[in-house]
PDB file of C-alpha atoms and ligand atoms in Angstrom:
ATOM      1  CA  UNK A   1      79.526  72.545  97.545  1.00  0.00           C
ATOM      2  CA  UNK A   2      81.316  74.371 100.220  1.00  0.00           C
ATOM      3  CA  UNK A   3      82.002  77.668 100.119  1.00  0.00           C
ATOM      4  CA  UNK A   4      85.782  79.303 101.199  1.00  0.00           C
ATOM      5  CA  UNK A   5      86.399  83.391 101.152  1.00  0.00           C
ATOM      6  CA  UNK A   6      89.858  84.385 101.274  1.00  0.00           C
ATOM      7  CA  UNK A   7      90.849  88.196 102.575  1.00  0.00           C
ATOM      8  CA  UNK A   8      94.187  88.836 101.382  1.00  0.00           C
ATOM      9  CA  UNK A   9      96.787  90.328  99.414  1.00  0.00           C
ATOM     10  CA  UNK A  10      97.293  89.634  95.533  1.00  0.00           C
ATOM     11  CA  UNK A  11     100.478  88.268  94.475  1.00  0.00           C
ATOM     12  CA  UNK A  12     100.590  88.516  90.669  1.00  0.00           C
ATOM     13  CA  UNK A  13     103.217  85.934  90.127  1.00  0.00           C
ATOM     14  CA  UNK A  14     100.872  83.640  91.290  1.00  0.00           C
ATOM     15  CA  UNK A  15     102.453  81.270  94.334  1.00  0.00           C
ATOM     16  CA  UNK A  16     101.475  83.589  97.809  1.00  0.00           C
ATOM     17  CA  UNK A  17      98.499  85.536  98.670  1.00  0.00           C
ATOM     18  CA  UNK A  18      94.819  85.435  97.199  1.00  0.00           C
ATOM     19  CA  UNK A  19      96.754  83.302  93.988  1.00  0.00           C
ATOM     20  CA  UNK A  20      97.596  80.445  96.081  1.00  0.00           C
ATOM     21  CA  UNK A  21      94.706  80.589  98.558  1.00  0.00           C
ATOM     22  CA  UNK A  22      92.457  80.387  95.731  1.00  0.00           C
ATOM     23  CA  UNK A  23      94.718  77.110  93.951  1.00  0.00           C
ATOM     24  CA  UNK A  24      94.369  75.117  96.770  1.00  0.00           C
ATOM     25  CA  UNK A  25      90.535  75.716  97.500  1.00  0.00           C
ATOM     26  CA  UNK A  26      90.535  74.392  94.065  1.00  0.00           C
ATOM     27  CA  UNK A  27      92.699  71.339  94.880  1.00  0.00           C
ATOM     28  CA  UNK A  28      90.261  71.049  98.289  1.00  0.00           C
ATOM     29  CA  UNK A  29      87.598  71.237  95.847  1.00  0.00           C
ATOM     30  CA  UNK A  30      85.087  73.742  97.516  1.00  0.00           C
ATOM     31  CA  UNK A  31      84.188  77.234  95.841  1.00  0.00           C
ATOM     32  CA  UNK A  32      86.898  79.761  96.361  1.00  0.00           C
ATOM     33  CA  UNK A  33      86.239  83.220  97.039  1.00  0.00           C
ATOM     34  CA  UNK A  34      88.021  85.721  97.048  1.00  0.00           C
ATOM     35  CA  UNK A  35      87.979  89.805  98.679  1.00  0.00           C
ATOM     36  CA  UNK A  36      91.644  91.567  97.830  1.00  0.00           C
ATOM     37  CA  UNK A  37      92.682  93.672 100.478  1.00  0.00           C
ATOM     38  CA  UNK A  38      96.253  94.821  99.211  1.00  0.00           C
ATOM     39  CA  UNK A  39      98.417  94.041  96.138  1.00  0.00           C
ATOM     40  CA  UNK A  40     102.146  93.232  96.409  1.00  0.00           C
ATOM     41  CA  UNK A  41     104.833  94.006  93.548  1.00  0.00           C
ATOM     42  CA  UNK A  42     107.869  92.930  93.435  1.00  0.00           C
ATOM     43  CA  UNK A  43     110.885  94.984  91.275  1.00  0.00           C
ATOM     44  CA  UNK A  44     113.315  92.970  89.472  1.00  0.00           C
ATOM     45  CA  UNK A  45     115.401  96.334  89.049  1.00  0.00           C
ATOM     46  CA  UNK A  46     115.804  96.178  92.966  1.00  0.00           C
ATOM     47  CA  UNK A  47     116.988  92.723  93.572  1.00  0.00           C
ATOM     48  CA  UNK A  48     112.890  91.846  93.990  1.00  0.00           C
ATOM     49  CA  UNK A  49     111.929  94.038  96.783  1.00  0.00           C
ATOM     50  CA  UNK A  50     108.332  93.251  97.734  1.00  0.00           C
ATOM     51  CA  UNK A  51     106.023  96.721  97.965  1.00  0.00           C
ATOM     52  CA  UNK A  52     102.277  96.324  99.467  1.00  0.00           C
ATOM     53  CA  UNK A  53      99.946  99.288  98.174  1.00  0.00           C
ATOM     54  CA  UNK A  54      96.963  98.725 100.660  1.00  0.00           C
ATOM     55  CA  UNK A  55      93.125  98.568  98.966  1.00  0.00           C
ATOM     56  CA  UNK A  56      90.737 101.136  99.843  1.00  0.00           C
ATOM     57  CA  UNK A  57      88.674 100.042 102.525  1.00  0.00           C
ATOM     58  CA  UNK A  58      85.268 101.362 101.070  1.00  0.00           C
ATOM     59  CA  UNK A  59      86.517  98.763  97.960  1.00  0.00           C
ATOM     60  CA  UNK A  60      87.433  96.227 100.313  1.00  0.00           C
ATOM     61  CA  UNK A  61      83.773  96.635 102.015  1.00  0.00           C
ATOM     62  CA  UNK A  62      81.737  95.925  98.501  1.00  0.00           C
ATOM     63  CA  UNK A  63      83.838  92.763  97.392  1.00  0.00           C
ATOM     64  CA  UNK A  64      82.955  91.572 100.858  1.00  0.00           C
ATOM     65  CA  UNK A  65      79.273  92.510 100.494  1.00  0.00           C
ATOM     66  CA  UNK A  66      79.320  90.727  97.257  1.00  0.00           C
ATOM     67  CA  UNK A  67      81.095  87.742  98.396  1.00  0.00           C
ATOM     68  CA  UNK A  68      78.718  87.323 101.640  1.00  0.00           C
ATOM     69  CA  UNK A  69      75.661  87.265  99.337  1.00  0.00           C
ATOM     70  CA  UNK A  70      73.686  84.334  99.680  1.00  0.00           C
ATOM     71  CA  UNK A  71      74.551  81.043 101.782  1.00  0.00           C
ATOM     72  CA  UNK A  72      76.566  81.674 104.897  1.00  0.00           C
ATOM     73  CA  UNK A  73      80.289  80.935 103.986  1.00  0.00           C
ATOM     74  CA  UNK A  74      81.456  77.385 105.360  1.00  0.00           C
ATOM     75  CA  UNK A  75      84.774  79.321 106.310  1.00  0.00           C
ATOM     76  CA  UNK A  76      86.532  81.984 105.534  1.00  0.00           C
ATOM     77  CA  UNK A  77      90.946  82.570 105.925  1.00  0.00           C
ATOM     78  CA  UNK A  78      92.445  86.373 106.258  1.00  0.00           C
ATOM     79  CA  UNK A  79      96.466  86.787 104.966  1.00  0.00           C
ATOM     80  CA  UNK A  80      97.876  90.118 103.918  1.00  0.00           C
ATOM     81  CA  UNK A  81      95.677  93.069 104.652  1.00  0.00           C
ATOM     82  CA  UNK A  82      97.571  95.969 104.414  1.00  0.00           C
ATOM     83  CA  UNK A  83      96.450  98.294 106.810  1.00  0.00           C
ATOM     84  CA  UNK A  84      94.430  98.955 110.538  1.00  0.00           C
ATOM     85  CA  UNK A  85      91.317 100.138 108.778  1.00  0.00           C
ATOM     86  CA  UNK A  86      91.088  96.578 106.199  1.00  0.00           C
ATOM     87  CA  UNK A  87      92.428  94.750 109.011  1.00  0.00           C
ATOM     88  CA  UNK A  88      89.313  96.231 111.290  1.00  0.00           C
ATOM     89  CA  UNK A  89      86.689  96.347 108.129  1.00  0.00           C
ATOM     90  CA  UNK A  90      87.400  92.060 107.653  1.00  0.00           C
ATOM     91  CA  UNK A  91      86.819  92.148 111.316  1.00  0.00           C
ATOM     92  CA  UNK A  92      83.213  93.709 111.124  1.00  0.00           C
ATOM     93  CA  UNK A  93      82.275  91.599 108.238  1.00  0.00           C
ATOM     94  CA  UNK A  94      83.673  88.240 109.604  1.00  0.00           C
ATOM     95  CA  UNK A  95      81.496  89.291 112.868  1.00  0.00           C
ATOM     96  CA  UNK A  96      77.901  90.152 111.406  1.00  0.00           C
ATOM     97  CA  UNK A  97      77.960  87.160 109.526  1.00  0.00           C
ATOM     98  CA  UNK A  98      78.860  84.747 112.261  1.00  0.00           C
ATOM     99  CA  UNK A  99      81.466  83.005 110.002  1.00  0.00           C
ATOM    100  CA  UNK A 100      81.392  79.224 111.445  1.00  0.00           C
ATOM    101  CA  UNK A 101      85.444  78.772 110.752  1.00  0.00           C
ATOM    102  CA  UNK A 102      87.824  81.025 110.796  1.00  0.00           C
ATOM    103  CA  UNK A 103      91.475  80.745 109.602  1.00  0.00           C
ATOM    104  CA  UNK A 104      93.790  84.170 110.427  1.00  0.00           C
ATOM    105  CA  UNK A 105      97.362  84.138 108.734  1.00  0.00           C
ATOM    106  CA  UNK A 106      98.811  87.383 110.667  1.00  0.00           C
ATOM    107  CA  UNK A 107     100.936  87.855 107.478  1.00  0.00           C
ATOM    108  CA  UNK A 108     103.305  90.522 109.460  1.00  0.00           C
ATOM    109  CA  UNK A 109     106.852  89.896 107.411  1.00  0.00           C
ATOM    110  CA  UNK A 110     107.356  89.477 104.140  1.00  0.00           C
ATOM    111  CA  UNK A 111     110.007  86.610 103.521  1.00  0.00           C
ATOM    112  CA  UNK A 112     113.026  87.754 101.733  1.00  0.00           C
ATOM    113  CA  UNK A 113     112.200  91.915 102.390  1.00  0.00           C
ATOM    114  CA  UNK A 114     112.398  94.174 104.881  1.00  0.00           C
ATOM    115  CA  UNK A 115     109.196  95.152 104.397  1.00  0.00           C
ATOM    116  CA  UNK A 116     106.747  94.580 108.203  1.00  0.00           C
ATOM    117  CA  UNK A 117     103.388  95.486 108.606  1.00  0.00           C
ATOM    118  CA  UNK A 118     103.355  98.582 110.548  1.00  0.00           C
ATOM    119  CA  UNK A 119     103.180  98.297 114.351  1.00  0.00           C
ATOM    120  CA  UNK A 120      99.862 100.119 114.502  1.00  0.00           C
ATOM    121  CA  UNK A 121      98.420  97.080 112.189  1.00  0.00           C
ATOM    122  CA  UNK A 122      99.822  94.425 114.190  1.00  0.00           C
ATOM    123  CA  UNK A 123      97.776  96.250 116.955  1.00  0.00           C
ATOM    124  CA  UNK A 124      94.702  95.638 115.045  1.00  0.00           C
ATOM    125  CA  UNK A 125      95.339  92.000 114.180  1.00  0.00           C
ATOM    126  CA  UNK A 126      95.708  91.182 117.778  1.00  0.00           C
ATOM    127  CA  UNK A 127      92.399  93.547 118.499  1.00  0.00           C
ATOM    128  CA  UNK A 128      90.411  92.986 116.298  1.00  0.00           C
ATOM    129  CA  UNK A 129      91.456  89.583 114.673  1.00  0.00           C
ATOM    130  CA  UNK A 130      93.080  87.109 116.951  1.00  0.00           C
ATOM    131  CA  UNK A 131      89.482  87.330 119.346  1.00  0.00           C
ATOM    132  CA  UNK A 132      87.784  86.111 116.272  1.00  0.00           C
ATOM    133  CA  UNK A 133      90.329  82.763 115.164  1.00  0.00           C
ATOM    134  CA  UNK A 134      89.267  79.463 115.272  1.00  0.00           C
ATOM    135  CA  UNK A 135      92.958  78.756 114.063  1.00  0.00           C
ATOM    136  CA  UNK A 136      96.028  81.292 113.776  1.00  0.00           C
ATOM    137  CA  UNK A 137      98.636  80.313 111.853  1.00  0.00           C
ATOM    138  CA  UNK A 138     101.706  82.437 112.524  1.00  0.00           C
ATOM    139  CA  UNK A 139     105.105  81.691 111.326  1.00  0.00           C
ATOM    140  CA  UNK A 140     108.655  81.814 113.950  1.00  0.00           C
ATOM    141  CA  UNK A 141     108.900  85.612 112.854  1.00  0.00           C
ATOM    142  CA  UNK A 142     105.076  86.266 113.536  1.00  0.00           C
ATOM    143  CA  UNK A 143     104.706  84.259 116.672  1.00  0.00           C
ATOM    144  CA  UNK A 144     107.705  85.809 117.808  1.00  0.00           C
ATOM    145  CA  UNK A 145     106.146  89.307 117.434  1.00  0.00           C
ATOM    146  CA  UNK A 146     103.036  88.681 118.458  1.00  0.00           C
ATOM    147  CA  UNK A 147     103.732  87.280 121.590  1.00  0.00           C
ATOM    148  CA  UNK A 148     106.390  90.016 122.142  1.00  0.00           C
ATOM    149  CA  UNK A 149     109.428  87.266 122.875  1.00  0.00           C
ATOM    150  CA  UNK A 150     110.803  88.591 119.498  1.00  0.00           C
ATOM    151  CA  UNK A 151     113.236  86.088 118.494  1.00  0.00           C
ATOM    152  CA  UNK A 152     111.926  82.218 118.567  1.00  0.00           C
ATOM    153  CA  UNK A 153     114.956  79.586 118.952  1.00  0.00           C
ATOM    154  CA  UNK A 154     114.087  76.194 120.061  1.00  0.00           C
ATOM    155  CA  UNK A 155     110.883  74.343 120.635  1.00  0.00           C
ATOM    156  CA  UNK A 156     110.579  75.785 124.349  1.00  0.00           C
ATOM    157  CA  UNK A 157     109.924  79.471 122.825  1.00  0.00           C
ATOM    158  CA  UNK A 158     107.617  78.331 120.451  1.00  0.00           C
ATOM    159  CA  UNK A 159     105.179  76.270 123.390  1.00  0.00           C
ATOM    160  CA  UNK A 160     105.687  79.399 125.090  1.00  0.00           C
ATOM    161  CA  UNK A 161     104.764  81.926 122.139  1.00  0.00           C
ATOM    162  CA  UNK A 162     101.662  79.450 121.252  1.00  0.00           C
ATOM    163  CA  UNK A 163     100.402  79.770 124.866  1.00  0.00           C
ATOM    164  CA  UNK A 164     100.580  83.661 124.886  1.00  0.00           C
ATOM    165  CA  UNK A 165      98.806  84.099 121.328  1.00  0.00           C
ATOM    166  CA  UNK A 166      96.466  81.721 122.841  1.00  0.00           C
ATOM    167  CA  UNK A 167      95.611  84.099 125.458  1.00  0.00           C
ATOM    168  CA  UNK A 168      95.405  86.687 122.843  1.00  0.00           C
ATOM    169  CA  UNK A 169      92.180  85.103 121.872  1.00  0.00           C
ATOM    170  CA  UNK A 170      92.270  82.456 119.121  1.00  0.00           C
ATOM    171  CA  UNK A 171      90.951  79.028 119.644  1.00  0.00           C
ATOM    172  CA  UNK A 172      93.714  77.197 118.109  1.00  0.00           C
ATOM    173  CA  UNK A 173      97.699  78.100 117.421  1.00  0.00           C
ATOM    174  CA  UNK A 174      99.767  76.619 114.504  1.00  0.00           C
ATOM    175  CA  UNK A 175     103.460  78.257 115.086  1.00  0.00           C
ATOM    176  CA  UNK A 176     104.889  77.330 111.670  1.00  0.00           C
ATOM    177  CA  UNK A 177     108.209  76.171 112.247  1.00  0.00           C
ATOM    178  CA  UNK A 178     109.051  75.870 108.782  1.00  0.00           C
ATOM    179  CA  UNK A 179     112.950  75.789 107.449  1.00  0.00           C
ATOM    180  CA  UNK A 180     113.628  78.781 109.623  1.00  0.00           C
ATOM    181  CA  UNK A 181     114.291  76.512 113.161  1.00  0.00           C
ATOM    182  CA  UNK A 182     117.368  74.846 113.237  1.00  0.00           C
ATOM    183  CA  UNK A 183     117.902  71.362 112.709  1.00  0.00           C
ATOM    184  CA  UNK A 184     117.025  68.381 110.614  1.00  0.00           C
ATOM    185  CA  UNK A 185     112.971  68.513 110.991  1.00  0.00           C
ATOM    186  CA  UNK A 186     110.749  70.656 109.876  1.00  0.00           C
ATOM    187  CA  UNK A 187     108.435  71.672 112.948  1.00  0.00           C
ATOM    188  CA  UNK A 188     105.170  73.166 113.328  1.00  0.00           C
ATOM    189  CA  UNK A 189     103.598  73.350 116.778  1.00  0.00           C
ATOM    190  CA  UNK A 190      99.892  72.586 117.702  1.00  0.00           C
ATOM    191  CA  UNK A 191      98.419  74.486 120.772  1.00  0.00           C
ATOM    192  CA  UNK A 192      94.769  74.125 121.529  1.00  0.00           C
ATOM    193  CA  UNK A 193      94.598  75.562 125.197  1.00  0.00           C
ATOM    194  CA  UNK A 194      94.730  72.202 126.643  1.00  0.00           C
ATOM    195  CA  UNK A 195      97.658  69.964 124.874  1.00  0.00           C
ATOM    196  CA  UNK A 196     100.449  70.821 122.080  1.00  0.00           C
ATOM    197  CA  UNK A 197     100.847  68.511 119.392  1.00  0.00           C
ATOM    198  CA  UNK A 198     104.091  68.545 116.837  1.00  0.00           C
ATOM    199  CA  UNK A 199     103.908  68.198 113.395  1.00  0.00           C
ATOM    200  CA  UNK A 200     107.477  67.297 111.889  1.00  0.00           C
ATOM    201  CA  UNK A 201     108.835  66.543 108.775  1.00  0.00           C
ATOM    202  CA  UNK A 202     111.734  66.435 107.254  1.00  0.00           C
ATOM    203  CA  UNK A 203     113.385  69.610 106.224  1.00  0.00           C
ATOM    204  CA  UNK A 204     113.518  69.884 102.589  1.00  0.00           C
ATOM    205  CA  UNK A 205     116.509  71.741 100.963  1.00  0.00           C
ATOM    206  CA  UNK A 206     114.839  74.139  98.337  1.00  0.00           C
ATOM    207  CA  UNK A 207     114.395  78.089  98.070  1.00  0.00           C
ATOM    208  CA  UNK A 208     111.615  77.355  95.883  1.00  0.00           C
ATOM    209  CA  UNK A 209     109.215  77.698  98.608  1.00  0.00           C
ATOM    210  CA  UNK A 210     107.580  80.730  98.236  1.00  0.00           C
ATOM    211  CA  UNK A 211     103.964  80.412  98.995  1.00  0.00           C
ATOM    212  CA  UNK A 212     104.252  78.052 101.272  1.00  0.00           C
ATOM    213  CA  UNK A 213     102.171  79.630 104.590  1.00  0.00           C
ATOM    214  CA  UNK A 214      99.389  81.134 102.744  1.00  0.00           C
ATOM    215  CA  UNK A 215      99.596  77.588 100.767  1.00  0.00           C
ATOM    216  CA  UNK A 216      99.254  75.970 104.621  1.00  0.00           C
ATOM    217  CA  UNK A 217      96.789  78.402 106.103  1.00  0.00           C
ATOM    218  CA  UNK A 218      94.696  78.129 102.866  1.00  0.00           C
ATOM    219  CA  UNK A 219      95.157  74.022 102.793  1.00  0.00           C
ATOM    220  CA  UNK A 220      93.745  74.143 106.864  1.00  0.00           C
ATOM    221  CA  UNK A 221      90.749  76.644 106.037  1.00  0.00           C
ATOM    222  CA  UNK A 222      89.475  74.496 103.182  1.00  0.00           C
ATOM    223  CA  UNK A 223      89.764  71.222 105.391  1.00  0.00           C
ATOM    224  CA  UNK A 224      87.706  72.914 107.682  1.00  0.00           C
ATOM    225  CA  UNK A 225      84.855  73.941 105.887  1.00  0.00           C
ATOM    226  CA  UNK A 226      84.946  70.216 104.343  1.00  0.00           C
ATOM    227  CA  UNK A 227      84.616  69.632 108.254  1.00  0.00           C
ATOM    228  CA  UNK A 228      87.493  67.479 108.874  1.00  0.00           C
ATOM    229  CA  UNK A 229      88.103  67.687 112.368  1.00  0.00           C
ATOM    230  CA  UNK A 230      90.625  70.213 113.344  1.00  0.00           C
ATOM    231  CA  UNK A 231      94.401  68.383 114.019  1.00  0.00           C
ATOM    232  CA  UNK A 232      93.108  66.353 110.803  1.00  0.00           C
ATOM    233  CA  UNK A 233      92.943  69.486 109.007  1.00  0.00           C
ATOM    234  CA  UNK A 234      95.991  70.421 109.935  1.00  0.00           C
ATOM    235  CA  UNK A 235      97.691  67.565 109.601  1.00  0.00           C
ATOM    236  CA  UNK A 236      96.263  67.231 105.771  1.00  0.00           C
ATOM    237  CA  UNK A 237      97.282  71.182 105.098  1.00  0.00           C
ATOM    238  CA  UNK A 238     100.965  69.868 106.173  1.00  0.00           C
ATOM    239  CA  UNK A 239     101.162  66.894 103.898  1.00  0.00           C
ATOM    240  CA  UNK A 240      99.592  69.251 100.826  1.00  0.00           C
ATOM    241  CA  UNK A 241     101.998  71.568 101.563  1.00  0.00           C
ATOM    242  CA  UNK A 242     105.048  69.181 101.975  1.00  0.00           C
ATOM    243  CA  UNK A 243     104.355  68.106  98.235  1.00  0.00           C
ATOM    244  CA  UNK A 244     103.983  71.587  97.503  1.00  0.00           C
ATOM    245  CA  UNK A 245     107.212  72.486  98.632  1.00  0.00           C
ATOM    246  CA  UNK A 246     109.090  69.422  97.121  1.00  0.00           C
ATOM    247  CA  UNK A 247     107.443  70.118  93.597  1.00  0.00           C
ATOM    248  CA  UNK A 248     108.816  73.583  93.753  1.00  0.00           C
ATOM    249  CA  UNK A 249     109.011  75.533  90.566  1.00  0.00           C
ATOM    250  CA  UNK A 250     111.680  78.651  90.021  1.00  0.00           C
ATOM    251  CA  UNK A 251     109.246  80.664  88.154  1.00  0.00           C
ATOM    252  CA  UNK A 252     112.416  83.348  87.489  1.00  0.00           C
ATOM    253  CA  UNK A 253     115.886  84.652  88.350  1.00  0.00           C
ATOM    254  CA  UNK A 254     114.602  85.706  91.781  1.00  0.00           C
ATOM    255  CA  UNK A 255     112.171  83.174  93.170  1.00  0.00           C
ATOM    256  CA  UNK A 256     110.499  79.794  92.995  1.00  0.00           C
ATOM    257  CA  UNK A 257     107.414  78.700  93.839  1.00  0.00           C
ATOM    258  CA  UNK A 258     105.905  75.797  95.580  1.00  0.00           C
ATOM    259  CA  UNK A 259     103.080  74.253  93.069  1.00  0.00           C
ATOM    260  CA  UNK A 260     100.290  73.480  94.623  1.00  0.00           C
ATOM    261  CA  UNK A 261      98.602  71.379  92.963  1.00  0.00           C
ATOM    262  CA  UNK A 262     101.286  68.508  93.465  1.00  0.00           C
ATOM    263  CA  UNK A 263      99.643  66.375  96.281  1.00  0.00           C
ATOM    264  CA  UNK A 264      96.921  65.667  93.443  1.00  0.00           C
ATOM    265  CA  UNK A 265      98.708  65.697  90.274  1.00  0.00           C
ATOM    266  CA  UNK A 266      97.248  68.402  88.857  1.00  0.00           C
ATOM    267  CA  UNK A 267      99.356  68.556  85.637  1.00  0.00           C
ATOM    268  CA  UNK A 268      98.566  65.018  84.889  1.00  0.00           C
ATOM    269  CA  UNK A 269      94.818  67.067  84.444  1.00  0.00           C
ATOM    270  CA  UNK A 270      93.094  67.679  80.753  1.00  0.00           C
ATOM    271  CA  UNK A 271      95.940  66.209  78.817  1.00  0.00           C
ATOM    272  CA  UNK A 272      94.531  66.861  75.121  1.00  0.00           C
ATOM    273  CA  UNK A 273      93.481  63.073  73.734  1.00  0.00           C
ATOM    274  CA  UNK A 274      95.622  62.370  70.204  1.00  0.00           C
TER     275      UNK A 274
HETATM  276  O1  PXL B   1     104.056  85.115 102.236  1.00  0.00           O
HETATM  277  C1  PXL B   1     103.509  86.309 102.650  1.00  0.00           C
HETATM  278  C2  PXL B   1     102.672  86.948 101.582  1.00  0.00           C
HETATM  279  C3  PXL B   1     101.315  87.008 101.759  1.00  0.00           C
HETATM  280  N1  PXL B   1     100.483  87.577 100.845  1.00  0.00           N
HETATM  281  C4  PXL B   1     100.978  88.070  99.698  1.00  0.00           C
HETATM  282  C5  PXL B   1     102.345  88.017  99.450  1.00  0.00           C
HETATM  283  C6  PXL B   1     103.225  87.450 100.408  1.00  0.00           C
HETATM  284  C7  PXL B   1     104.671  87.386 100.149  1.00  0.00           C
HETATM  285  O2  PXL B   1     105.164  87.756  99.141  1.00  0.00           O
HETATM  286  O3  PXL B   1     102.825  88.501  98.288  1.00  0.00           O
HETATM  287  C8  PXL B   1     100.053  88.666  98.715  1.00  0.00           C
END
């Protein structure tokens, strides 16, 4: 059985975050693991604002002691961590165990708030993080800060974006298009160092798609450690998440989710027998 950690955030309505990292390890069907870094609410009363109270590190350092325990990890995926010093303590721990695969989501923005990691943190992903990805999976709003062009428009700022996060250290860079890039398609962007590859789709008309990077990011980690090569991964990750996104679910007044376990079915699963 392979084994997957996650580092993230907990989202308690269940479709971003550790929730729907750990759902699709499931669907993958390798062990999930799982260290929570930060927890985000969200307040009806305020039209759903998202807030992220940040873990203490020192609590963030056991669950990763207990999680390393025993075999090495086949691979392990970091999303929301709150802060510099979490973003710097999954660092150490990613390094002393020589982690074969690693998947960073620089979760920066939270769709549908205001609310950015601060600046100092998006420091540390790019110091401490980005040396240490096999595969980075920013979305337009991420790339766009990380590689300091700020807004992304077209396909030529997103080859260009890829190429400077590239230089920032990861192996691989998955700019994920997504519904926010105009036009028909659905693009995500491939850039290994050597040759970009496009991933497109077409776009699907739903807000019910909350969940949907971590769902990605979480889909390409587990492919990994299964050791599917790595454009197979991804290419895998964006059909799982395409079904995701069409099953969508509105789970209340303020959001929907994608479900993800649609690409297998899942609620066809343990139907009770008359
Ligand atoms: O989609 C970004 C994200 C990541 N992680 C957690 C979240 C969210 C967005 O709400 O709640 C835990």
């Amino acid at each position: 059985m392979k084994k997957v950690l996650t580092i993230a955030g907990s989202d308690s309505t269940g479709g971003a975050g550790i929730e729907a990292d750990l759902k699709t390890f499931q669907e993958y069907g390798v062990f999930g693991f799982a260290s929570i870094a930060s927890i985000v609410t969200m307040d009806p009363s305020m039209g759903w604002t998202h807030e992220v109270t940040a873990m203490d590190t020192s609590l963030v350092e056991k669950q990763l002691i207990s999680a390393f325990t025993g075999e090495p990890m086949d691979a392990v995926k970091t999303g929301m961590l709150g802060n510099e010093a979490n973003i710097a303590q999954a660092a150490k721990m990613i390094q002393q165990q020589q982690v074969k695969q690693v998947v960073i989501d620089p979760v920066i923005a939270c769709k549908g708030t205001a609310h950015i990691l601060q600046p100092k943190s998006v420091d540390a992903l790019i110091e401490y993080l980005l040396p240490l990805a096999d595969v980075v999976t920013p979305n337009l709003i991420e790339a766009g800060i990380l590689s300091g062009m700020g807004d992304l428009k077209d396909l030529v700022a997103m080859k260009e974006a890829a190429k400077r996060i590239y230089h920032l250290g990861a192996k691989c860079v998955v700019v994920k298009g997504g519904h926010r890039l105009p036009g028909a398609q659905a693009i995500d962007l491939v850039y290994d160092g050597h040759s970009f590859t496009t991933l497109e789709s077409r776009r699907i008309d739903t807000d019910f798609n909350h969940g949907a990077g971590c769902t990605f990011s979480a889909a390409i980690t587990a492919g990994l450690a299964k050791g599917l090569p790595l454009l197979e991964s991804i290419r895998l990750a964006k059909d799982f998440v395409v079904a995701a996104i069409r099953q969508g679910v509105l789970i209340n007044p303020y959001v929907g989710h994608v479900w993800h376990g649609a690409y297998n079915h899942a609620e066809e699963r343990m139907i009770p027998h008359e």
